[in-house]
């Protein structure tokens, strides 16, 4: 979406969500907040993109969900990584590192 | 795994929509609440916090929609919506829907069914080994081009031993195929086909049970291979049949195998194949035995060069043949086997199938044109609807998708009915044996053609169905809506509709002319006087076992007793026997010599027929001169003959034939002279080379008492239903001798009607196709004119208000309609003049461009077109001006 502070590279959002969930299971809002904190406010996500991504990840079997009570005793859907999700996160992270390094090399040489 | 999960997840949201929506709602709500709480902690009041969250994170409902439409199931949901909407639209105009679906179904069904037949008969290779190199070797009688007869067995031996053109060569004959098979005590007349040892290996088809002929069988007396259907039906699929023996015309024959169910060769009714051995009559009298020769050419050898080689080999046979042998009068020719099969099944089968195929392609084309026209008309009507929906914010892709779904719905319905129609058509065709088809391939639905027809009609539906969507996105919405909804008339689409109507009329004109010619031909052919009364006649064939009836007096005694027994049955008016019943005039023709005259030059075919005395009275053939056969004409008395008018005309044109002596052979032949005692009228008979029309052959009738064979036919004139006599006939015969099979029991009318089967079939078929196109064209004319009227309602209203007479308005519409029809008819007549020429071999008593028929067809087309124009024109005339002016 164009009105977001910064456009995410296609497919990156999924990876970031997986990374967020690698620490502990979290509900939707918590994920959004943590992404903002970690990116120091660069990524401010609207609910639409976030929840579409949740749906996609669930259907790919990378995350699963569970209704639980929050610290404020509110009911919320908590998302957690599956084994497959963890595997995917590792491989994506490696791949991302490779690509970033490659791009950096190209940018330096020119 | 993930696909499965995605699927189950999607299905869950499809079928448990409420619950899934509820969960999403709760989750999103929680999300937004939490975000708002965060803001409130920073000191905002709740209302401002919620607003800020909405700005930042998006509106709840919009988000829900975004999430919902992201999954694949949302596609199905809109598709389902579109389908329901499409179905509702189609239900709202049931006339349109029915016509479009039926048109599509007829187009797809008829073309697929017909092409499946064409494919099986003309296109698919025969199901034999090296099918494309299989040939039939016929002989043609020198000086009579076009004749096709069997070769002598000596030719076969010579060809087989010395040719270099063929991989394999086999002989097979159906020239004298009827034999009596005794099985479990009852006699069966069977079609036993003598074949040489390599016949089955030539075709490369192994037996289903046991084996085919092998070289070891040559030394044995009689070896047979059974046809599957014969084994199933006549022998009750008896197990252990292979290795057992059957009694065939008194000889004991070893069964070595049963062929597969799918195996067929000519003639298709073959019961079993008997092996030709060195001990058989073929090898003993090779010049007087006739066989068909079939072979597989070596790769790269052309039929022409093979024929040249066989002509040379045939000359050697001629040299060693006895003086005056018929072998000198023939020359071998090599022809493609599949073509010959087609020719044998029906002299005009090939061209008839091509004509019908062309006709059915026309039907498919007209069906497409009609559907195109219908959809075009609808697009004009729905122009406004599309514009309004676009104005209300329906996206272009969404609009296209909706119309696409609607067209697809029509196409799918049409296709379903079309497939049903094609399957039913082919089933019906296979089950009824409407016409004889060549052996080899069975008619099955051709999937390629079905696919093509579906593609064509679906493409038509889509192209013309999507036009309104395309236009909807092209047109300036403001313009359309400003015009208070009056449809913008597209000159382009109006021209297209008119051209489509002209095309339809022209095509149906051609088809009607073709069908008219075929129908007129069959009507004329069927009403030709036959020279005798063919009604109320029962006919049947008898076959006497040659062992028990080896002497002439044994045979003629049996015949006499049978006639006497049958004559006293109630309702029987007369009984006669005849060795060659009408209509077919075949078998070998005889030589002829007239006593006291020089040998006859240019002998026309003369056929001898053995009859009992009452034959002429039973058939109703008029006696022209002399007397009938009676009890004076016995074995040992003076040999006599009766000739027909044709015979008298050909050989005794200047003198009285009565008392003249003739001989059915060369003058020096030892057979006795026959004295002519009477002259009768001609019989109309059929010959194999001519499908459309009869011949009046020169016939010599001989008394059964002086020359009776073992196979004879019986003909009974009755006052009642002829077939009611078939049971008493069978019973009488089995009482006299239970070893004599009675078969082929039919009425004389049926016998003639069989001859007419091919012409009648194609006339009916073409008639149906022409009727269909005619109907479709009428619907097309009506549809286009109705749209013209509805488009011009306002103009008509103005005309009427300004004082135009209703009849003028009527004429206006009528002229528009009949103008299109007129152009179509003219194009159609020109086309028909060009195309009906191709059918000339299928016509009888009428020329391919018969003026009267063309006038009749044109008039009937014009009158139906007039009705199709009249209804909308009348509607236009009756329009009340005030309504018309307000009409939107």
mmCIF file of C-alpha atoms in Angstrom, chain B residues 17-315:
data_model
loop_
_atom_site.group_PDB
_atom_site.id
_atom_site.type_symbol
_atom_site.label_atom_id
_atom_site.label_comp_id
_atom_site.label_asym_id
_atom_site.label_seq_id
_atom_site.Cartn_x
_atom_site.Cartn_y
_atom_site.Cartn_z
ATOM 1 C CA UNK B 17 -18.833 -18.823 6.549
ATOM 2 C CA UNK B 18 -20.544 -17.409 9.646
ATOM 3 C CA UNK B 19 -18.176 -18.939 12.143
ATOM 4 C CA UNK B 20 -15.044 -17.949 10.208
ATOM 5 C CA UNK B 21 -16.376 -14.423 9.713
ATOM 6 C CA UNK B 22 -17.162 -14.221 13.413
ATOM 7 C CA UNK B 23 -13.655 -15.248 14.383
ATOM 8 C CA UNK B 24 -12.095 -12.738 12.036
ATOM 9 C CA UNK B 25 -14.396 -10.059 13.342
ATOM 10 C CA UNK B 26 -13.468 -10.778 16.956
ATOM 11 C CA UNK B 27 -9.776 -10.935 16.208
ATOM 12 C CA UNK B 28 -9.761 -7.672 14.260
ATOM 13 C CA UNK B 29 -11.883 -5.946 16.818
ATOM 14 C CA UNK B 30 -9.421 -7.045 19.506
ATOM 15 C CA UNK B 31 -6.565 -5.767 17.415
ATOM 16 C CA UNK B 32 -8.103 -2.344 16.994
ATOM 17 C CA UNK B 33 -9.129 -2.200 20.678
ATOM 18 C CA UNK B 34 -5.607 -2.947 21.783
ATOM 19 C CA UNK B 35 -4.266 -0.257 19.466
ATOM 20 C CA UNK B 36 -6.834 2.202 20.824
ATOM 21 C CA UNK B 37 -5.946 1.304 24.441
ATOM 22 C CA UNK B 38 -2.343 2.109 23.657
ATOM 23 C CA UNK B 39 -3.385 5.560 22.426
ATOM 24 C CA UNK B 40 -5.624 6.084 25.451
ATOM 25 C CA UNK B 41 -2.692 5.315 27.710
ATOM 26 C CA UNK B 42 -0.971 8.246 26.012
ATOM 27 C CA UNK B 43 -3.875 10.445 27.095
ATOM 28 C CA UNK B 44 -6.352 10.461 24.197
ATOM 29 C CA UNK B 45 -10.025 10.002 24.891
ATOM 30 C CA UNK B 46 -11.602 6.826 23.549
ATOM 31 C CA UNK B 47 -13.332 8.426 20.602
ATOM 32 C CA UNK B 48 -10.201 10.164 19.319
ATOM 33 C CA UNK B 49 -8.133 7.066 19.939
ATOM 34 C CA UNK B 50 -10.486 4.906 17.863
ATOM 35 C CA UNK B 51 -10.442 7.469 15.089
ATOM 36 C CA UNK B 52 -6.679 7.649 15.082
ATOM 37 C CA UNK B 53 -6.456 3.873 14.962
ATOM 38 C CA UNK B 54 -8.839 3.793 12.015
ATOM 39 C CA UNK B 55 -6.654 6.296 10.202
ATOM 40 C CA UNK B 56 -3.502 4.394 10.984
ATOM 41 C CA UNK B 57 -4.569 0.790 10.741
ATOM 42 C CA UNK B 58 -7.597 0.867 8.476
ATOM 43 C CA UNK B 59 -11.330 0.549 8.877
ATOM 44 C CA UNK B 60 -12.688 -2.655 10.397
ATOM 45 C CA UNK B 61 -15.127 -3.508 7.587
ATOM 46 C CA UNK B 62 -12.699 -2.693 4.809
ATOM 47 C CA UNK B 63 -10.030 -4.821 6.447
ATOM 48 C CA UNK B 64 -12.430 -7.688 6.803
ATOM 49 C CA UNK B 65 -13.222 -7.453 3.097
ATOM 50 C CA UNK B 66 -9.528 -7.315 2.218
ATOM 51 C CA UNK B 67 -8.738 -10.393 4.279
ATOM 52 C CA UNK B 68 -11.770 -12.240 2.996
ATOM 53 C CA UNK B 69 -10.998 -11.610 -0.674
ATOM 54 C CA UNK B 70 -7.369 -12.657 -0.311
ATOM 55 C CA UNK B 71 -8.135 -16.384 -0.106
ATOM 56 C CA UNK B 72 -8.955 -18.484 -3.158
ATOM 57 C CA UNK B 73 -12.396 -19.262 -1.784
ATOM 58 C CA UNK B 74 -13.472 -15.682 -2.412
ATOM 59 C CA UNK B 75 -13.095 -16.361 -6.129
ATOM 60 C CA UNK B 76 -15.559 -19.188 -5.785
ATOM 61 C CA UNK B 77 -17.901 -17.007 -3.826
ATOM 62 C CA UNK B 78 -18.080 -14.385 -6.557
ATOM 63 C CA UNK B 79 -18.260 -17.106 -9.173
ATOM 64 C CA UNK B 80 -21.187 -18.585 -7.327
ATOM 65 C CA UNK B 81 -22.789 -15.140 -7.171
ATOM 66 C CA UNK B 82 -22.219 -14.662 -10.876
ATOM 67 C CA UNK B 83 -23.592 -18.080 -11.642
ATOM 68 C CA UNK B 84 -26.723 -17.433 -9.638
ATOM 69 C CA UNK B 85 -27.135 -14.059 -11.251
ATOM 70 C CA UNK B 86 -26.483 -15.543 -14.695
ATOM 71 C CA UNK B 87 -28.986 -18.307 -14.110
ATOM 72 C CA UNK B 88 -31.521 -15.720 -12.987
ATOM 73 C CA UNK B 89 -30.931 -13.674 -16.140
ATOM 74 C CA UNK B 90 -31.312 -16.772 -18.311
ATOM 75 C CA UNK B 91 -34.482 -17.781 -16.478
ATOM 76 C CA UNK B 92 -35.858 -14.319 -17.014
ATOM 77 C CA UNK B 93 -35.779 -14.859 -20.789
ATOM 78 C CA UNK B 94 -36.625 -18.543 -21.129
ATOM 79 C CA UNK B 95 -37.283 -18.264 -24.862
ATOM 80 C CA UNK B 96 -33.841 -16.921 -25.548
ATOM 81 C CA UNK B 97 -32.210 -19.483 -23.275
ATOM 82 C CA UNK B 98 -34.061 -22.446 -24.727
ATOM 83 C CA UNK B 99 -33.351 -21.451 -28.306
ATOM 84 C CA UNK B 100 -29.679 -20.790 -27.635
ATOM 85 C CA UNK B 101 -29.162 -24.028 -25.703
ATOM 86 C CA UNK B 102 -31.076 -26.171 -28.190
ATOM 87 C CA UNK B 103 -29.245 -24.560 -31.083
ATOM 88 C CA UNK B 104 -25.873 -25.220 -29.504
ATOM 89 C CA UNK B 105 -26.856 -28.777 -28.599
ATOM 90 C CA UNK B 106 -28.050 -29.567 -32.120
ATOM 91 C CA UNK B 107 -24.954 -28.070 -33.662
ATOM 92 C CA UNK B 108 -22.575 -29.959 -31.405
ATOM 93 C CA UNK B 109 -24.572 -33.185 -31.321
ATOM 94 C CA UNK B 110 -25.353 -33.531 -35.012
ATOM 95 C CA UNK B 111 -21.886 -32.659 -36.238
ATOM 96 C CA UNK B 112 -20.167 -34.940 -33.754
ATOM 97 C CA UNK B 113 -22.449 -37.883 -34.500
ATOM 98 C CA UNK B 114 -22.075 -37.528 -38.263
ATOM 99 C CA UNK B 115 -18.365 -37.010 -38.143
ATOM 100 C CA UNK B 116 -18.000 -40.082 -35.965
ATOM 101 C CA UNK B 117 -19.546 -42.097 -38.790
ATOM 102 C CA UNK B 118 -17.399 -40.403 -41.427
ATOM 103 C CA UNK B 119 -14.343 -41.070 -39.306
ATOM 104 C CA UNK B 120 -15.106 -44.768 -38.818
ATOM 105 C CA UNK B 121 -15.929 -45.362 -42.482
ATOM 106 C CA UNK B 122 -13.690 -43.069 -44.474
ATOM 107 C CA UNK B 123 -10.828 -41.876 -42.324
ATOM 108 C CA UNK B 124 -9.692 -44.320 -39.690
ATOM 109 C CA UNK B 125 -7.271 -46.991 -40.887
ATOM 110 C CA UNK B 126 -8.711 -50.502 -40.961
ATOM 111 C CA UNK B 127 -7.837 -52.407 -37.783
ATOM 112 C CA UNK B 128 -5.489 -54.802 -39.575
ATOM 113 C CA UNK B 129 -1.725 -55.141 -39.800
ATOM 114 C CA UNK B 130 -0.159 -52.674 -42.257
ATOM 115 C CA UNK B 131 -3.644 -51.387 -43.066
ATOM 116 C CA UNK B 132 -2.480 -48.606 -45.359
ATOM 117 C CA UNK B 133 -0.843 -51.171 -47.684
ATOM 118 C CA UNK B 134 -3.755 -53.627 -47.824
ATOM 119 C CA UNK B 135 -5.336 -54.001 -51.236
ATOM 120 C CA UNK B 136 -8.059 -55.976 -52.949
ATOM 121 C CA UNK B 137 -7.276 -57.596 -56.299
ATOM 122 C CA UNK B 138 -10.407 -57.706 -58.444
ATOM 123 C CA UNK B 139 -10.772 -58.476 -62.083
ATOM 124 C CA UNK B 140 -12.520 -56.354 -64.606
ATOM 125 C CA UNK B 141 -14.261 -57.822 -67.621
ATOM 126 C CA UNK B 142 -12.387 -56.651 -70.706
ATOM 127 C CA UNK B 143 -14.508 -54.193 -72.647
ATOM 128 C CA UNK B 144 -16.790 -53.504 -69.693
ATOM 129 C CA UNK B 145 -15.028 -50.890 -67.622
ATOM 130 C CA UNK B 146 -16.294 -50.500 -64.079
ATOM 131 C CA UNK B 147 -17.134 -54.164 -63.592
ATOM 132 C CA UNK B 148 -15.505 -55.872 -60.645
ATOM 133 C CA UNK B 149 -15.507 -59.644 -60.472
ATOM 134 C CA UNK B 150 -13.528 -62.306 -58.658
ATOM 135 C CA UNK B 151 -10.404 -63.788 -60.212
ATOM 136 C CA UNK B 152 -9.935 -67.487 -60.894
ATOM 137 C CA UNK B 153 -8.255 -69.602 -58.260
ATOM 138 C CA UNK B 154 -5.537 -70.360 -60.815
ATOM 139 C CA UNK B 155 -4.749 -66.640 -60.922
ATOM 140 C CA UNK B 156 -4.351 -66.679 -57.178
ATOM 141 C CA UNK B 157 -1.966 -69.634 -57.307
ATOM 142 C CA UNK B 158 0.094 -67.959 -60.011
ATOM 143 C CA UNK B 159 0.160 -64.555 -58.272
ATOM 144 C CA UNK B 160 1.063 -66.123 -54.972
ATOM 145 C CA UNK B 161 3.928 -68.172 -56.374
ATOM 146 C CA UNK B 162 5.579 -65.590 -58.599
ATOM 147 C CA UNK B 163 4.794 -62.031 -57.506
ATOM 148 C CA UNK B 164 7.441 -59.638 -56.165
ATOM 149 C CA UNK B 165 5.050 -56.873 -55.121
ATOM 150 C CA UNK B 166 3.299 -58.314 -52.104
ATOM 151 C CA UNK B 167 4.389 -59.187 -48.605
ATOM 152 C CA UNK B 168 1.451 -61.533 -48.304
ATOM 153 C CA UNK B 169 -1.396 -62.590 -50.519
ATOM 154 C CA UNK B 170 -4.521 -64.470 -49.493
ATOM 155 C CA UNK B 171 -7.681 -65.677 -51.210
ATOM 156 C CA UNK B 172 -11.197 -65.535 -49.850
ATOM 157 C CA UNK B 173 -14.510 -65.975 -51.561
ATOM 158 C CA UNK B 174 -18.129 -65.376 -50.791
ATOM 159 C CA UNK B 175 -19.235 -66.505 -54.259
ATOM 160 C CA UNK B 176 -20.848 -69.686 -52.938
ATOM 161 C CA UNK B 177 -20.913 -69.377 -49.246
ATOM 162 C CA UNK B 178 -24.144 -70.905 -48.016
ATOM 163 C CA UNK B 179 -23.677 -74.217 -46.260
ATOM 164 C CA UNK B 180 -25.649 -76.242 -43.809
ATOM 165 C CA UNK B 181 -24.197 -76.667 -40.372
ATOM 166 C CA UNK B 182 -25.672 -79.376 -38.207
ATOM 167 C CA UNK B 183 -25.139 -78.753 -34.548
ATOM 168 C CA UNK B 184 -26.906 -80.591 -31.747
ATOM 169 C CA UNK B 185 -29.308 -82.067 -34.241
ATOM 170 C CA UNK B 186 -30.705 -78.926 -35.844
ATOM 171 C CA UNK B 187 -29.650 -77.567 -39.228
ATOM 172 C CA UNK B 188 -28.394 -74.001 -39.576
ATOM 173 C CA UNK B 189 -27.826 -72.193 -42.780
ATOM 174 C CA UNK B 190 -24.432 -70.612 -42.273
ATOM 175 C CA UNK B 191 -22.262 -68.230 -44.209
ATOM 176 C CA UNK B 192 -19.117 -70.322 -44.530
ATOM 177 C CA UNK B 193 -16.336 -68.423 -46.247
ATOM 178 C CA UNK B 194 -13.543 -70.438 -47.873
ATOM 179 C CA UNK B 195 -10.196 -68.764 -47.199
ATOM 180 C CA UNK B 196 -6.596 -69.625 -47.961
ATOM 181 C CA UNK B 197 -4.244 -70.560 -45.120
ATOM 182 C CA UNK B 198 -2.589 -67.147 -44.863
ATOM 183 C CA UNK B 199 -5.777 -65.081 -44.731
ATOM 184 C CA UNK B 200 -5.530 -64.391 -40.990
ATOM 185 C CA UNK B 201 -1.800 -63.806 -41.008
ATOM 186 C CA UNK B 202 -2.319 -61.317 -43.849
ATOM 187 C CA UNK B 203 -4.543 -59.287 -41.533
ATOM 188 C CA UNK B 204 -2.284 -59.990 -38.574
ATOM 189 C CA UNK B 205 -5.123 -60.852 -36.213
ATOM 190 C CA UNK B 206 -4.638 -63.804 -33.853
ATOM 191 C CA UNK B 207 -7.559 -65.924 -32.654
ATOM 192 C CA UNK B 208 -9.238 -65.113 -29.348
ATOM 193 C CA UNK B 209 -9.442 -68.793 -28.514
ATOM 194 C CA UNK B 210 -7.352 -71.519 -30.073
ATOM 195 C CA UNK B 211 -5.487 -70.466 -33.207
ATOM 196 C CA UNK B 212 -6.016 -69.467 -36.808
ATOM 197 C CA UNK B 213 -5.131 -71.636 -39.816
ATOM 198 C CA UNK B 214 -1.650 -73.141 -39.827
ATOM 199 C CA UNK B 215 0.380 -75.019 -42.424
ATOM 200 C CA UNK B 216 -0.324 -78.326 -40.620
ATOM 201 C CA UNK B 217 -4.050 -77.953 -41.405
ATOM 202 C CA UNK B 218 -3.474 -78.132 -45.171
ATOM 203 C CA UNK B 219 -3.257 -81.914 -45.060
ATOM 204 C CA UNK B 220 -6.445 -82.325 -43.068
ATOM 205 C CA UNK B 221 -9.906 -82.674 -44.525
ATOM 206 C CA UNK B 222 -11.772 -79.674 -43.271
ATOM 207 C CA UNK B 223 -10.599 -77.021 -40.838
ATOM 208 C CA UNK B 224 -12.680 -74.057 -39.669
ATOM 209 C CA UNK B 225 -12.243 -70.891 -37.605
ATOM 210 C CA UNK B 226 -15.415 -69.446 -36.096
ATOM 211 C CA UNK B 227 -16.580 -65.840 -36.010
ATOM 212 C CA UNK B 228 -17.154 -64.660 -32.468
ATOM 213 C CA UNK B 229 -20.762 -63.605 -32.958
ATOM 214 C CA UNK B 230 -21.644 -66.913 -34.591
ATOM 215 C CA UNK B 231 -20.112 -68.857 -31.726
ATOM 216 C CA UNK B 232 -21.996 -66.675 -29.237
ATOM 217 C CA UNK B 233 -25.429 -66.700 -30.806
ATOM 218 C CA UNK B 234 -25.785 -69.847 -32.905
ATOM 219 C CA UNK B 235 -23.574 -72.144 -30.866
ATOM 220 C CA UNK B 236 -24.648 -70.671 -27.507
ATOM 221 C CA UNK B 237 -21.017 -69.800 -26.682
ATOM 222 C CA UNK B 238 -20.398 -73.499 -26.045
ATOM 223 C CA UNK B 239 -17.224 -74.045 -24.036
ATOM 224 C CA UNK B 240 -14.628 -76.448 -25.363
ATOM 225 C CA UNK B 241 -15.668 -75.639 -28.917
ATOM 226 C CA UNK B 242 -12.021 -75.354 -29.956
ATOM 227 C CA UNK B 243 -10.777 -78.832 -30.725
ATOM 228 C CA UNK B 244 -14.257 -80.230 -31.303
ATOM 229 C CA UNK B 245 -15.781 -81.012 -34.682
ATOM 230 C CA UNK B 246 -18.793 -79.614 -36.506
ATOM 231 C CA UNK B 247 -20.725 -81.109 -39.396
ATOM 232 C CA UNK B 248 -20.697 -78.760 -42.319
ATOM 233 C CA UNK B 249 -22.784 -79.898 -45.294
ATOM 234 C CA UNK B 250 -22.208 -83.495 -44.296
ATOM 235 C CA UNK B 251 -18.455 -83.135 -43.831
ATOM 236 C CA UNK B 252 -16.879 -83.273 -40.428
ATOM 237 C CA UNK B 253 -14.776 -80.176 -39.744
ATOM 238 C CA UNK B 254 -12.258 -79.506 -36.981
ATOM 239 C CA UNK B 255 -12.675 -76.203 -35.127
ATOM 240 C CA UNK B 256 -9.217 -74.781 -34.466
ATOM 241 C CA UNK B 257 -10.135 -71.334 -33.187
ATOM 242 C CA UNK B 258 -12.591 -68.525 -32.510
ATOM 243 C CA UNK B 259 -11.784 -65.006 -33.697
ATOM 244 C CA UNK B 260 -11.989 -62.008 -31.319
ATOM 245 C CA UNK B 261 -15.304 -60.212 -30.938
ATOM 246 C CA UNK B 262 -13.987 -57.108 -32.675
ATOM 247 C CA UNK B 263 -12.749 -58.959 -35.735
ATOM 248 C CA UNK B 264 -14.695 -58.353 -38.930
ATOM 249 C CA UNK B 265 -14.035 -58.844 -42.594
ATOM 250 C CA UNK B 266 -16.276 -58.784 -45.620
ATOM 251 C CA UNK B 267 -19.015 -60.067 -45.547
ATOM 252 C CA UNK B 268 -19.765 -58.941 -42.013
ATOM 253 C CA UNK B 269 -22.319 -61.743 -41.486
ATOM 254 C CA UNK B 270 -19.641 -64.431 -41.915
ATOM 255 C CA UNK B 271 -20.300 -67.372 -39.576
ATOM 256 C CA UNK B 272 -17.035 -69.212 -40.083
ATOM 257 C CA UNK B 273 -14.037 -69.488 -42.368
ATOM 258 C CA UNK B 274 -13.152 -72.823 -43.959
ATOM 259 C CA UNK B 275 -9.617 -73.589 -45.065
ATOM 260 C CA UNK B 276 -8.982 -74.041 -48.785
ATOM 261 C CA UNK B 277 -6.894 -77.228 -49.098
ATOM 262 C CA UNK B 278 -5.185 -78.956 -52.046
ATOM 263 C CA UNK B 279 -8.026 -81.488 -51.891
ATOM 264 C CA UNK B 280 -10.717 -78.846 -52.273
ATOM 265 C CA UNK B 281 -12.598 -77.995 -55.418
ATOM 266 C CA UNK B 282 -10.548 -74.787 -55.693
ATOM 267 C CA UNK B 283 -7.337 -76.692 -56.257
ATOM 268 C CA UNK B 284 -8.959 -79.343 -58.415
ATOM 269 C CA UNK B 285 -10.770 -76.985 -60.749
ATOM 270 C CA UNK B 286 -8.686 -73.810 -60.473
ATOM 271 C CA UNK B 287 -10.001 -72.258 -63.690
ATOM 272 C CA UNK B 288 -13.636 -72.692 -62.724
ATOM 273 C CA UNK B 289 -13.340 -71.553 -59.101
ATOM 274 C CA UNK B 290 -13.539 -67.870 -58.321
ATOM 275 C CA UNK B 291 -11.900 -66.089 -55.402
ATOM 276 C CA UNK B 292 -11.303 -62.590 -54.144
ATOM 277 C CA UNK B 293 -7.612 -61.902 -53.683
ATOM 278 C CA UNK B 294 -6.362 -59.685 -50.869
ATOM 279 C CA UNK B 295 -2.794 -58.676 -50.246
ATOM 280 C CA UNK B 296 -0.402 -56.457 -48.375
ATOM 281 C CA UNK B 297 1.951 -54.570 -50.680
ATOM 282 C CA UNK B 298 5.635 -54.446 -49.848
ATOM 283 C CA UNK B 299 6.600 -51.012 -48.495
ATOM 284 C CA UNK B 300 7.282 -48.614 -51.373
ATOM 285 C CA UNK B 301 5.453 -50.662 -54.005
ATOM 286 C CA UNK B 302 2.631 -48.700 -55.613
ATOM 287 C CA UNK B 303 -0.721 -50.188 -56.550
ATOM 288 C CA UNK B 304 0.003 -49.313 -60.162
ATOM 289 C CA UNK B 305 3.246 -51.270 -60.368
ATOM 290 C CA UNK B 306 1.677 -54.217 -58.544
ATOM 291 C CA UNK B 307 -1.144 -54.168 -61.070
ATOM 292 C CA UNK B 308 1.322 -54.172 -63.965
ATOM 293 C CA UNK B 309 3.056 -57.224 -62.530
ATOM 294 C CA UNK B 310 -0.237 -59.061 -61.968
ATOM 295 C CA UNK B 311 -1.341 -58.287 -65.538
ATOM 296 C CA UNK B 312 1.795 -60.067 -66.780
ATOM 297 C CA UNK B 313 1.269 -63.033 -64.470
ATOM 298 C CA UNK B 314 -2.363 -63.199 -65.560
ATOM 299 C CA UNK B 315 -1.234 -63.570 -69.189
#
